[in-house]
């Protein structure tokens, strides 16, 4: 319930400035109402909103900018991946001299700088630290930056220096290296890191084992997966969780080892039931759907509803996706009706699951009827929904309808800032339009398309083809291409050459 209220607040406030939000939320009849700092920051989810005015206002109102509250805000923002705002709070603290930064504070700030401003800025920050602050935590933060960028050589050199300084003493550092190898296509090197950990007296944690287990799966070494799972279960310091069993089940399902997958799913469910974990139920439902087991996904959905206080949009997305995967469209339609009658925040991603399913099964007319019905009830259909329809019609080779749907998508995109159409889908539609659309129609579509994607060679190419077919001069288009610094490639030259040939024939 609380997260739903948060989403509603977020939707209402995204277009406002931070100062306006503060005025609306925290002032009533010219009287300031004190509130928790985090409750002021949380709704300001738009990354364009600066938190500095919020922090300054907090102090102006007579509140104390305590280190505890600010650190709590930074942790919350990082957890929500609002890294830019987290860094802003951290630097505001430093600028105000609120507290002396500890090595842990420096490590957090270094990590945030790497995420927001890039690796060079993170390295510069590290170099400028006092020697007393260059400890295991700050070294580890820089290692994490290198790993995140996939820089193998730099990561290994930095890790070696950490070993020489006695700073490579935690599982976190070795986990970083294992993740590095896993993410750079070298899964065969992951087990060696686990072995090195043990040899160096560093105890692997559950994440260490999980990374290693996935690396064996990537190499199709299922026997090693069995052994690593057994080793984990026999370690007294490892508390097995549903995520680990879910990971193992997924590995076995992909390998076609149904019995082993079912055994892991049973253990996974035992762990999920302990805390009535909604996300855990979602994973179980998806995995049973991969096994084609409708009875189990229905049972688990009922269990989730009984044990969890409320089903959120993400839960319905998972369940709808599972039913669609099994081709149970009648059940999916009933579930969608249930969601529509109970949802507090309309999320187009929920009906889009069924929309995609219809299109994939070739039930395109049913999909469009559903979309039109949504439009009547919700007034505006999202551009992504229209784009799904456009792709469905492309797959049915009905390009006229695909074009009409894409026009709808682009037309409503102004109300969905940040939406971008799939490049491949646009390419197919532009290619067809260049060969079939009349000049005015092509011009209008390309003009509207410029509101969601930057004008490119493909768009010019479509215009050129339409102009040639319509007997219209293309010199102006070529000048515009030059002004936009778009070179005329070979394909465009071929199109222009065909125009010259036609002129010679005439």
CSV table of C-alpha atoms in Angstrom, one decimal:
chain,number,residue,atom,x,y,z
A,1,UNK,CA,0.0,0.0,0.0
A,2,UNK,CA,2.8,2.4,0.9
A,3,UNK,CA,4.6,1.8,-2.3
A,4,UNK,CA,1.4,2.5,-4.3
A,5,UNK,CA,1.1,5.8,-2.4
A,6,UNK,CA,4.7,6.6,-3.2
A,7,UNK,CA,4.1,6.0,-7.0
A,8,UNK,CA,1.0,8.2,-6.9
A,9,UNK,CA,3.0,11.0,-5.2
A,10,UNK,CA,5.8,10.5,-7.7
A,11,UNK,CA,3.5,10.8,-10.7
A,12,UNK,CA,2.0,14.0,-9.4
A,13,UNK,CA,5.3,15.7,-8.6
A,14,UNK,CA,7.6,14.8,-11.4
A,15,UNK,CA,6.8,17.9,-13.5
A,16,UNK,CA,7.2,20.3,-10.5
A,17,UNK,CA,10.4,22.0,-9.2
A,18,UNK,CA,11.7,20.9,-5.9
A,19,UNK,CA,10.8,24.3,-4.3
A,20,UNK,CA,7.2,24.1,-5.6
A,21,UNK,CA,6.8,20.7,-4.2
A,22,UNK,CA,8.0,21.8,-0.8
A,23,UNK,CA,5.7,24.8,-0.8
A,24,UNK,CA,2.7,22.6,-1.8
A,25,UNK,CA,3.5,19.7,0.6
A,26,UNK,CA,4.9,21.3,3.7
A,27,UNK,CA,3.2,24.7,4.0
A,28,UNK,CA,-0.4,25.1,5.1
A,29,UNK,CA,-1.9,28.5,5.8
A,30,UNK,CA,1.5,30.1,5.8
A,31,UNK,CA,2.6,27.8,8.7
A,32,UNK,CA,5.6,25.5,8.2
A,33,UNK,CA,5.1,21.9,9.2
A,34,UNK,CA,8.1,20.0,10.2
A,35,UNK,CA,8.7,16.6,8.7
A,36,UNK,CA,11.3,13.9,8.3
A,37,UNK,CA,14.0,14.9,5.8
A,38,UNK,CA,13.8,11.6,3.9
A,39,UNK,CA,10.0,12.0,3.4
A,40,UNK,CA,10.8,15.3,1.6
A,41,UNK,CA,13.4,13.8,-0.6
A,42,UNK,CA,11.8,10.5,-1.5
A,43,UNK,CA,9.0,11.9,-3.8
A,44,UNK,CA,11.5,13.9,-5.9
A,45,UNK,CA,12.3,11.1,-8.3
A,46,UNK,CA,12.9,13.1,-11.4
A,47,UNK,CA,16.7,13.2,-11.7
A,48,UNK,CA,16.5,16.8,-13.1
A,49,UNK,CA,15.3,18.0,-9.7
A,50,UNK,CA,18.1,19.3,-7.5
A,51,UNK,CA,18.0,18.4,-3.9
A,52,UNK,CA,20.2,21.3,-2.8
A,53,UNK,CA,17.2,23.7,-2.4
A,54,UNK,CA,15.5,21.0,-0.3
A,55,UNK,CA,18.5,20.6,2.0
A,56,UNK,CA,19.0,24.3,2.3
A,57,UNK,CA,15.3,24.8,3.1
A,58,UNK,CA,15.4,22.1,5.7
A,59,UNK,CA,18.2,24.0,7.6
A,60,UNK,CA,16.4,27.4,7.1
A,61,UNK,CA,13.4,26.0,8.9
A,62,UNK,CA,15.5,25.5,12.0
A,63,UNK,CA,16.1,21.8,11.5
A,64,UNK,CA,19.5,20.3,12.3
A,65,UNK,CA,21.3,18.7,9.4
A,66,UNK,CA,22.4,15.6,11.3
A,67,UNK,CA,24.9,13.2,9.9
A,68,UNK,CA,22.6,10.3,10.7
A,69,UNK,CA,19.7,11.7,8.7
A,70,UNK,CA,21.8,12.6,5.7
A,71,UNK,CA,23.5,9.2,5.6
A,72,UNK,CA,20.1,7.6,5.8
A,73,UNK,CA,19.0,9.7,2.8
A,74,UNK,CA,22.1,8.7,0.8
A,75,UNK,CA,21.5,5.0,1.5
A,76,UNK,CA,17.9,5.3,0.5
A,77,UNK,CA,18.8,7.1,-2.8
A,78,UNK,CA,21.5,4.6,-3.6
A,79,UNK,CA,19.1,1.7,-3.0
A,80,UNK,CA,16.7,3.3,-5.5
A,81,UNK,CA,19.5,3.9,-8.0
A,82,UNK,CA,19.1,7.7,-7.8
A,83,UNK,CA,22.9,8.0,-7.8
A,84,UNK,CA,23.1,11.6,-9.0
A,85,UNK,CA,20.9,12.8,-6.1
A,86,UNK,CA,22.7,10.6,-3.6
A,87,UNK,CA,26.0,12.2,-4.7
A,88,UNK,CA,24.4,15.7,-4.4
A,89,UNK,CA,23.5,15.0,-0.8
A,90,UNK,CA,27.0,13.6,-0.1
A,91,UNK,CA,28.7,16.7,-1.6
A,92,UNK,CA,26.3,19.0,0.2
A,93,UNK,CA,27.4,17.4,3.4
A,94,UNK,CA,31.0,17.9,2.6
A,95,UNK,CA,30.5,21.5,1.5
A,96,UNK,CA,28.7,22.4,4.7
A,97,UNK,CA,31.4,20.7,6.8
A,98,UNK,CA,28.7,18.8,8.7
A,99,UNK,CA,31.0,16.0,9.6
A,100,UNK,CA,34.5,14.7,8.9
A,101,UNK,CA,34.2,12.0,6.3
A,102,UNK,CA,35.3,8.6,7.4
A,103,UNK,CA,37.0,6.1,5.0
A,104,UNK,CA,33.6,4.5,4.6
A,105,UNK,CA,32.0,7.8,3.6
A,106,UNK,CA,34.8,8.4,1.1
A,107,UNK,CA,34.2,4.9,-0.3
A,108,UNK,CA,30.5,5.6,-0.9
A,109,UNK,CA,31.3,9.0,-2.4
A,110,UNK,CA,33.9,7.4,-4.7
A,111,UNK,CA,31.4,4.8,-5.9
A,112,UNK,CA,28.8,7.5,-6.6
A,113,UNK,CA,31.3,9.6,-8.5
A,114,UNK,CA,32.2,6.7,-10.7
A,115,UNK,CA,28.5,6.0,-11.5
A,116,UNK,CA,27.6,9.6,-12.1
A,117,UNK,CA,30.7,11.2,-13.6
A,118,UNK,CA,32.7,8.3,-14.9
A,119,UNK,CA,35.9,6.4,-14.1
A,120,UNK,CA,38.4,9.2,-14.6
A,121,UNK,CA,36.6,11.4,-12.0
A,122,UNK,CA,36.6,8.4,-9.6
A,123,UNK,CA,40.3,7.8,-10.1
A,124,UNK,CA,41.0,11.5,-9.5
A,125,UNK,CA,38.9,11.5,-6.3
A,126,UNK,CA,40.9,8.5,-5.1
A,127,UNK,CA,44.3,10.1,-5.9
A,128,UNK,CA,43.4,13.2,-4.0
A,129,UNK,CA,42.4,11.4,-0.8
A,130,UNK,CA,44.7,11.7,2.2
A,131,UNK,CA,46.9,8.6,2.8
A,132,UNK,CA,44.9,7.9,6.0
A,133,UNK,CA,41.8,7.5,3.9
A,134,UNK,CA,43.3,5.2,1.4
A,135,UNK,CA,42.3,2.0,3.2
A,136,UNK,CA,40.6,-1.3,2.3
A,137,UNK,CA,37.2,0.3,1.8
A,138,UNK,CA,38.3,3.1,-0.6
A,139,UNK,CA,40.6,0.7,-2.5
A,140,UNK,CA,37.6,-1.7,-2.7
A,141,UNK,CA,35.3,1.0,-4.0
A,142,UNK,CA,37.8,1.8,-6.8
A,143,UNK,CA,38.1,-1.9,-7.7
A,144,UNK,CA,34.3,-2.0,-8.0
A,145,UNK,CA,34.5,0.9,-10.4
A,146,UNK,CA,37.0,-1.0,-12.6
A,147,UNK,CA,34.9,-4.1,-12.5
A,148,UNK,CA,31.7,-2.2,-13.4
A,149,UNK,CA,33.5,-0.9,-16.5
A,150,UNK,CA,34.7,-4.4,-17.4
A,151,UNK,CA,38.4,-3.4,-17.3
A,152,UNK,CA,40.1,-6.7,-16.6
A,153,UNK,CA,43.8,-5.6,-16.6
A,154,UNK,CA,43.2,-2.5,-14.4
A,155,UNK,CA,41.1,-4.6,-12.0
A,156,UNK,CA,43.7,-7.3,-11.7
A,157,UNK,CA,46.5,-4.7,-11.2
A,158,UNK,CA,44.5,-2.9,-8.6
A,159,UNK,CA,43.6,-6.2,-6.8
A,160,UNK,CA,47.3,-7.1,-6.8
A,161,UNK,CA,48.2,-3.8,-5.1
A,162,UNK,CA,45.4,-4.5,-2.5
A,163,UNK,CA,46.9,-7.9,-1.8
A,164,UNK,CA,50.4,-6.3,-1.3
A,165,UNK,CA,48.9,-3.8,1.1
A,166,UNK,CA,46.9,-6.4,3.0
A,167,UNK,CA,43.6,-4.9,1.9
A,168,UNK,CA,42.2,-7.9,-0.1
A,169,UNK,CA,40.8,-9.6,3.0
A,170,UNK,CA,37.1,-9.8,2.3
A,171,UNK,CA,34.9,-11.9,0.1
A,172,UNK,CA,33.6,-8.7,-1.5
A,173,UNK,CA,36.8,-8.1,-3.3
A,174,UNK,CA,37.1,-11.6,-4.6
A,175,UNK,CA,33.4,-11.5,-5.6
A,176,UNK,CA,34.2,-8.5,-7.7
A,177,UNK,CA,36.8,-10.4,-9.6
A,178,UNK,CA,34.5,-13.4,-10.1
A,179,UNK,CA,31.8,-11.0,-11.4
A,180,UNK,CA,34.4,-9.4,-13.7
A,181,UNK,CA,35.3,-12.8,-15.3
A,182,UNK,CA,31.6,-13.8,-15.5
A,183,UNK,CA,30.7,-10.5,-17.2
A,184,UNK,CA,33.6,-10.5,-19.7
A,185,UNK,CA,33.0,-13.9,-21.1
A,186,UNK,CA,35.6,-15.8,-19.0
A,187,UNK,CA,33.5,-18.0,-16.8
A,188,UNK,CA,36.2,-20.7,-16.7
A,189,UNK,CA,38.4,-18.4,-14.5
A,190,UNK,CA,35.7,-17.9,-11.8
A,191,UNK,CA,36.3,-21.2,-9.9
A,192,UNK,CA,40.0,-20.4,-9.7
A,193,UNK,CA,39.2,-17.2,-7.8
A,194,UNK,CA,37.0,-19.1,-5.4
A,195,UNK,CA,39.9,-21.5,-4.8
A,196,UNK,CA,42.3,-18.6,-4.3
A,197,UNK,CA,39.9,-17.1,-1.7
A,198,UNK,CA,39.9,-20.3,0.3
A,199,UNK,CA,43.7,-20.7,0.1
A,200,UNK,CA,44.2,-17.1,1.3
A,201,UNK,CA,41.9,-17.7,4.3
A,202,UNK,CA,39.0,-15.6,3.0
A,203,UNK,CA,35.7,-17.4,3.7
A,204,UNK,CA,33.4,-17.4,0.6
A,205,UNK,CA,29.9,-16.1,1.3
A,206,UNK,CA,26.6,-17.0,-0.4
A,207,UNK,CA,27.2,-14.6,-3.3
A,208,UNK,CA,30.7,-16.1,-3.9
A,209,UNK,CA,29.1,-19.6,-4.3
A,210,UNK,CA,26.2,-18.2,-6.4
A,211,UNK,CA,28.5,-16.5,-8.9
A,212,UNK,CA,30.6,-19.7,-9.1
A,213,UNK,CA,27.5,-21.9,-9.6
A,214,UNK,CA,26.4,-19.6,-12.5
A,215,UNK,CA,29.8,-19.8,-14.1
A,216,UNK,CA,29.6,-23.6,-14.1
A,217,UNK,CA,26.2,-23.4,-15.7
A,218,UNK,CA,27.6,-21.1,-18.4
A,219,UNK,CA,30.1,-23.8,-19.3
A,220,UNK,CA,27.3,-26.5,-19.1
A,221,UNK,CA,29.2,-28.3,-16.3
A,222,UNK,CA,26.1,-29.5,-14.4
A,223,UNK,CA,28.1,-31.9,-12.3
A,224,UNK,CA,30.0,-29.0,-10.9
A,225,UNK,CA,26.7,-27.1,-10.2
A,226,UNK,CA,25.6,-30.1,-8.1
A,227,UNK,CA,28.8,-30.1,-6.1
A,228,UNK,CA,28.8,-26.4,-5.4
A,229,UNK,CA,25.2,-26.5,-4.3
A,230,UNK,CA,26.0,-29.4,-2.0
A,231,UNK,CA,29.0,-27.6,-0.6
A,232,UNK,CA,26.9,-24.5,0.1
A,233,UNK,CA,24.3,-26.6,2.0
A,234,UNK,CA,27.0,-28.2,4.1
A,235,UNK,CA,28.7,-24.9,5.2
A,236,UNK,CA,27.6,-23.9,8.7
A,237,UNK,CA,28.1,-20.2,8.0
A,238,UNK,CA,25.9,-20.2,4.9
A,239,UNK,CA,22.2,-19.6,5.3
A,240,UNK,CA,20.6,-21.0,2.2
A,241,UNK,CA,18.0,-18.6,0.7
A,242,UNK,CA,15.3,-18.8,-1.9
A,243,UNK,CA,17.4,-16.8,-4.5
A,244,UNK,CA,20.0,-19.6,-4.5
A,245,UNK,CA,17.5,-22.4,-5.0
A,246,UNK,CA,15.7,-20.3,-7.6
A,247,UNK,CA,19.0,-19.8,-9.5
A,248,UNK,CA,19.8,-23.5,-9.3
A,249,UNK,CA,16.3,-24.4,-10.5
A,250,UNK,CA,16.6,-22.1,-13.4
A,251,UNK,CA,19.9,-23.7,-14.4
A,252,UNK,CA,18.4,-27.2,-14.3
A,253,UNK,CA,15.3,-26.2,-16.2
A,254,UNK,CA,17.5,-24.7,-19.0
A,255,UNK,CA,19.5,-28.0,-19.0
A,256,UNK,CA,16.3,-30.1,-19.2
A,257,UNK,CA,16.9,-31.7,-15.8
A,258,UNK,CA,13.3,-31.6,-14.7
A,259,UNK,CA,13.6,-33.7,-11.5
A,260,UNK,CA,16.5,-31.7,-10.2
A,261,UNK,CA,14.7,-28.5,-11.0
A,262,UNK,CA,11.6,-29.7,-9.1
A,263,UNK,CA,13.7,-30.6,-6.0
A,264,UNK,CA,15.2,-27.1,-6.0
A,265,UNK,CA,11.8,-25.5,-6.5
A,266,UNK,CA,10.5,-27.4,-3.4
A,267,UNK,CA,13.4,-26.0,-1.3
A,268,UNK,CA,12.9,-22.6,-2.8
A,269,UNK,CA,9.3,-22.6,-1.8
A,270,UNK,CA,10.2,-23.6,1.8
A,271,UNK,CA,12.4,-20.5,2.0
A,272,UNK,CA,9.9,-18.2,0.4
A,273,UNK,CA,7.1,-19.3,2.8
A,274,UNK,CA,9.2,-18.5,5.8
A,275,UNK,CA,8.9,-14.7,5.2
A,276,UNK,CA,6.0,-14.7,2.7
A,277,UNK,CA,8.3,-13.2,0.1
A,278,UNK,CA,6.2,-11.8,-2.8
A,279,UNK,CA,9.2,-11.6,-5.1
A,280,UNK,CA,10.0,-15.2,-4.3
A,281,UNK,CA,6.5,-16.3,-5.2
A,282,UNK,CA,6.9,-14.4,-8.5
A,283,UNK,CA,10.1,-16.3,-9.3
A,284,UNK,CA,8.5,-19.6,-8.4
A,285,UNK,CA,5.5,-18.9,-10.7
A,286,UNK,CA,7.8,-18.0,-13.6
A,287,UNK,CA,9.9,-21.1,-13.1
A,288,UNK,CA,6.9,-23.4,-13.0
A,289,UNK,CA,5.6,-21.7,-16.1
A,290,UNK,CA,8.9,-22.6,-17.8
A,291,UNK,CA,8.1,-26.2,-16.9
A,292,UNK,CA,4.6,-25.8,-18.4
A,293,UNK,CA,3.0,-26.6,-15.0
A,294,UNK,CA,-0.3,-24.6,-14.9
A,295,UNK,CA,-1.6,-26.3,-11.7
A,296,UNK,CA,1.5,-25.2,-9.8
A,297,UNK,CA,1.4,-21.6,-10.9
A,298,UNK,CA,-2.3,-21.4,-10.0
A,299,UNK,CA,-1.6,-22.9,-6.6
A,300,UNK,CA,1.3,-20.5,-5.9
A,301,UNK,CA,-0.7,-17.5,-7.0
A,302,UNK,CA,-3.4,-18.5,-4.5
A,303,UNK,CA,-0.7,-19.0,-1.8
A,304,UNK,CA,0.8,-15.6,-2.6
A,305,UNK,CA,-2.6,-13.9,-2.3
A,306,UNK,CA,-3.2,-15.7,1.0
A,307,UNK,CA,0.2,-15.0,2.6
A,308,UNK,CA,1.1,-11.5,1.2
A,309,UNK,CA,-1.0,-8.5,2.2
A,310,UNK,CA,-1.5,-7.2,-1.3
A,311,UNK,CA,-0.7,-8.0,-4.9
A,312,UNK,CA,1.1,-5.2,-6.7
A,313,UNK,CA,1.4,-4.5,-10.4
A,314,UNK,CA,4.6,-6.5,-10.7
A,315,UNK,CA,2.9,-9.6,-9.3
A,316,UNK,CA,0.1,-9.4,-11.9
A,317,UNK,CA,2.7,-8.8,-14.6
A,318,UNK,CA,4.5,-12.1,-13.6
A,319,UNK,CA,1.3,-14.1,-13.4
A,320,UNK,CA,-0.1,-12.8,-16.7
A,321,UNK,CA,3.2,-13.5,-18.4
A,322,UNK,CA,3.2,-17.1,-17.1
A,323,UNK,CA,-0.4,-17.7,-18.2
A,324,UNK,CA,0.4,-16.2,-21.6
A,325,UNK,CA,3.5,-18.4,-21.9
A,326,UNK,CA,1.2,-21.4,-21.4
A,327,UNK,CA,-1.3,-20.1,-23.9
A,328,UNK,CA,-4.0,-19.8,-21.2
A,329,UNK,CA,-5.5,-16.6,-22.6
A,330,UNK,CA,-9.0,-17.1,-21.1
A,331,UNK,CA,-7.4,-17.3,-17.6
A,332,UNK,CA,-5.2,-14.3,-18.4
A,333,UNK,CA,-8.2,-12.3,-19.5
A,334,UNK,CA,-10.0,-13.0,-16.2
A,335,UNK,CA,-6.8,-12.1,-14.2
A,336,UNK,CA,-6.5,-8.8,-16.1
A,337,UNK,CA,-10.2,-8.0,-15.2
A,338,UNK,CA,-9.3,-8.7,-11.6
A,339,UNK,CA,-6.4,-6.4,-11.7
A,340,UNK,CA,-8.4,-3.6,-13.4
A,341,UNK,CA,-11.0,-3.7,-10.7
A,342,UNK,CA,-8.5,-3.5,-7.8
A,343,UNK,CA,-5.4,-1.6,-9.0
A,344,UNK,CA,-4.7,1.8,-7.4
A,345,UNK,CA,-2.2,2.9,-10.0
A,346,UNK,CA,-2.8,2.1,-13.7
A,347,UNK,CA,0.3,0.6,-15.2
A,348,UNK,CA,0.2,0.0,-18.9
A,349,UNK,CA,2.8,-2.7,-18.6
A,350,UNK,CA,0.2,-5.0,-17.1
A,351,UNK,CA,-2.2,-5.1,-20.0
A,352,UNK,CA,0.7,-5.0,-22.4
A,353,UNK,CA,1.7,-8.5,-21.3
A,354,UNK,CA,-1.6,-9.8,-22.7
A,355,UNK,CA,-1.3,-7.5,-25.7
A,356,UNK,CA,2.1,-8.9,-26.6
A,357,UNK,CA,0.8,-12.5,-26.1
A,358,UNK,CA,-2.0,-11.9,-28.6
A,359,UNK,CA,0.4,-10.4,-31.1
A,360,UNK,CA,2.8,-13.3,-30.8
A,361,UNK,CA,0.0,-15.8,-31.3
A,362,UNK,CA,-1.2,-13.9,-34.4
A,363,UNK,CA,-4.4,-12.8,-32.7
A,364,UNK,CA,-3.9,-9.3,-33.9
A,365,UNK,CA,-7.5,-8.2,-34.3
A,366,UNK,CA,-8.2,-9.3,-30.7
A,367,UNK,CA,-5.2,-7.3,-29.6
A,368,UNK,CA,-6.4,-4.2,-31.3
A,369,UNK,CA,-9.9,-4.6,-30.0
A,370,UNK,CA,-8.4,-4.8,-26.5
A,371,UNK,CA,-6.3,-1.7,-27.1
A,372,UNK,CA,-9.3,0.3,-28.4
A,373,UNK,CA,-11.2,-0.7,-25.3
A,374,UNK,CA,-8.4,0.4,-23.0
A,375,UNK,CA,-8.3,3.7,-24.9
A,376,UNK,CA,-12.0,4.3,-24.2
A,377,UNK,CA,-11.6,3.6,-20.5
A,378,UNK,CA,-8.2,5.2,-19.9
A,379,UNK,CA,-8.6,8.0,-22.5
A,380,UNK,CA,-4.9,7.8,-23.6
A,381,UNK,CA,-3.1,4.6,-24.7
A,382,UNK,CA,0.7,4.7,-24.1
A,383,UNK,CA,3.0,4.9,-27.1
A,384,UNK,CA,4.6,1.6,-26.1
A,385,UNK,CA,1.2,-0.2,-26.4
A,386,UNK,CA,0.7,1.2,-29.9
A,387,UNK,CA,4.3,0.2,-30.7
A,388,UNK,CA,3.5,-3.4,-29.7
A,389,UNK,CA,0.5,-3.3,-32.1
A,390,UNK,CA,2.7,-1.9,-34.9
A,391,UNK,CA,5.1,-4.8,-34.4
A,392,UNK,CA,2.3,-7.3,-34.4
A,393,UNK,CA,1.0,-6.0,-37.8
A,394,UNK,CA,4.5,-6.0,-39.2
A,395,UNK,CA,4.7,-9.7,-38.3
A,396,UNK,CA,1.4,-10.2,-40.1
A,397,UNK,CA,2.8,-8.3,-43.1
A,398,UNK,CA,0.1,-5.7,-42.8
A,399,UNK,CA,2.3,-2.6,-43.2
A,400,UNK,CA,-0.6,-0.1,-43.7
A,401,UNK,CA,-2.0,-1.0,-40.3
A,402,UNK,CA,1.6,-1.1,-38.8
A,403,UNK,CA,2.1,2.4,-40.0
A,404,UNK,CA,-1.2,3.7,-38.6
A,405,UNK,CA,-0.3,2.2,-35.2
A,406,UNK,CA,3.1,3.7,-35.2
A,407,UNK,CA,1.6,7.1,-36.1
A,408,UNK,CA,-0.6,6.7,-33.0
A,409,UNK,CA,2.5,5.8,-30.9
A,410,UNK,CA,4.5,8.9,-32.0
A,411,UNK,CA,1.5,11.2,-31.6
A,412,UNK,CA,0.9,10.3,-28.0
A,413,UNK,CA,4.6,10.2,-27.2
A,414,UNK,CA,4.7,13.8,-26.2
A,415,UNK,CA,2.8,12.8,-23.0
A,416,UNK,CA,5.4,10.1,-22.2
A,417,UNK,CA,8.7,11.9,-22.0
A,418,UNK,CA,11.6,9.6,-22.6
A,419,UNK,CA,9.8,7.0,-24.8
A,420,UNK,CA,11.9,5.7,-27.7
A,421,UNK,CA,10.6,3.4,-30.5
A,422,UNK,CA,12.5,0.2,-31.3
A,423,UNK,CA,15.1,1.1,-34.0
A,424,UNK,CA,14.4,-2.1,-36.0
A,425,UNK,CA,10.7,-1.4,-36.0
A,426,UNK,CA,11.1,2.1,-37.2
A,427,UNK,CA,13.5,1.0,-39.9
A,428,UNK,CA,11.0,-1.5,-41.3
A,429,UNK,CA,8.2,1.1,-41.3
A,430,UNK,CA,10.4,3.9,-42.8
A,431,UNK,CA,11.5,1.5,-45.6
A,432,UNK,CA,7.9,0.6,-46.5
A,433,UNK,CA,6.8,4.3,-46.2
A,434,UNK,CA,9.6,5.4,-48.6
A,435,UNK,CA,8.3,3.0,-51.2
A,436,UNK,CA,4.6,3.5,-50.7
A,437,UNK,CA,3.7,6.7,-48.8
A,438,UNK,CA,2.8,9.9,-50.6
A,439,UNK,CA,5.0,13.0,-50.0
A,440,UNK,CA,2.8,14.8,-47.6
A,441,UNK,CA,2.2,11.7,-45.5
A,442,UNK,CA,6.0,10.9,-45.3
A,443,UNK,CA,6.8,14.5,-44.4
A,444,UNK,CA,4.3,14.6,-41.7
A,445,UNK,CA,5.4,11.3,-40.2
A,446,UNK,CA,9.1,12.1,-40.3
A,447,UNK,CA,8.4,15.5,-38.8
A,448,UNK,CA,6.5,13.9,-35.8
A,449,UNK,CA,9.2,11.2,-35.5
A,450,UNK,CA,11.8,13.9,-34.9
A,451,UNK,CA,10.1,14.6,-31.5
A,452,UNK,CA,11.2,11.2,-30.2
A,453,UNK,CA,14.4,10.3,-32.1
A,454,UNK,CA,17.1,12.5,-33.6
A,455,UNK,CA,16.9,13.0,-37.3
A,456,UNK,CA,19.1,10.5,-39.1
A,457,UNK,CA,20.1,9.2,-42.5
A,458,UNK,CA,17.3,6.6,-42.6
A,459,UNK,CA,14.7,9.3,-42.2
A,460,UNK,CA,16.3,11.4,-45.0
A,461,UNK,CA,16.5,8.3,-47.1
A,462,UNK,CA,12.7,7.8,-46.7
A,463,UNK,CA,12.0,11.4,-47.6
A,464,UNK,CA,14.3,11.2,-50.7
A,465,UNK,CA,12.5,8.1,-52.0
A,466,UNK,CA,9.1,9.7,-51.5
A,467,UNK,CA,10.2,12.9,-53.2
A,468,UNK,CA,11.6,11.0,-56.2
A,469,UNK,CA,8.4,9.0,-56.6
A,470,UNK,CA,6.4,12.2,-56.3
A,471,UNK,CA,8.5,14.1,-58.8
A,472,UNK,CA,9.7,16.6,-56.2
A,473,UNK,CA,13.2,18.1,-56.2
A,474,UNK,CA,15.5,16.7,-53.5
A,475,UNK,CA,18.2,19.4,-53.6
A,476,UNK,CA,16.7,21.0,-50.4
A,477,UNK,CA,16.9,17.6,-48.6
A,478,UNK,CA,20.5,17.1,-49.6
A,479,UNK,CA,21.4,20.6,-48.2
A,480,UNK,CA,19.6,19.7,-45.0
A,481,UNK,CA,21.5,16.5,-44.7
A,482,UNK,CA,24.7,18.4,-45.1
A,483,UNK,CA,23.7,20.9,-42.5
A,484,UNK,CA,22.9,18.0,-40.1
A,485,UNK,CA,26.4,16.6,-40.9
A,486,UNK,CA,24.9,13.4,-42.3
A,487,UNK,CA,27.0,11.9,-45.1
A,488,UNK,CA,25.4,10.5,-48.2
A,489,UNK,CA,26.1,6.8,-48.0
A,490,UNK,CA,26.2,4.3,-50.9
A,491,UNK,CA,22.6,3.3,-50.5
A,492,UNK,CA,21.5,6.9,-50.7
A,493,UNK,CA,23.7,7.4,-53.8
A,494,UNK,CA,22.0,4.4,-55.4
A,495,UNK,CA,18.6,5.9,-54.7
A,496,UNK,CA,19.7,9.2,-56.2
A,497,UNK,CA,21.3,7.4,-59.2
A,498,UNK,CA,18.0,5.7,-59.9
A,499,UNK,CA,16.4,9.2,-60.1
A,500,UNK,CA,19.0,10.3,-62.7
A,501,UNK,CA,18.3,7.2,-64.8
A,502,UNK,CA,14.6,7.9,-64.7
A,503,UNK,CA,15.2,11.4,-65.8
A,504,UNK,CA,17.4,10.3,-68.7
A,505,UNK,CA,14.7,7.8,-69.8
A,506,UNK,CA,12.1,10.6,-69.8
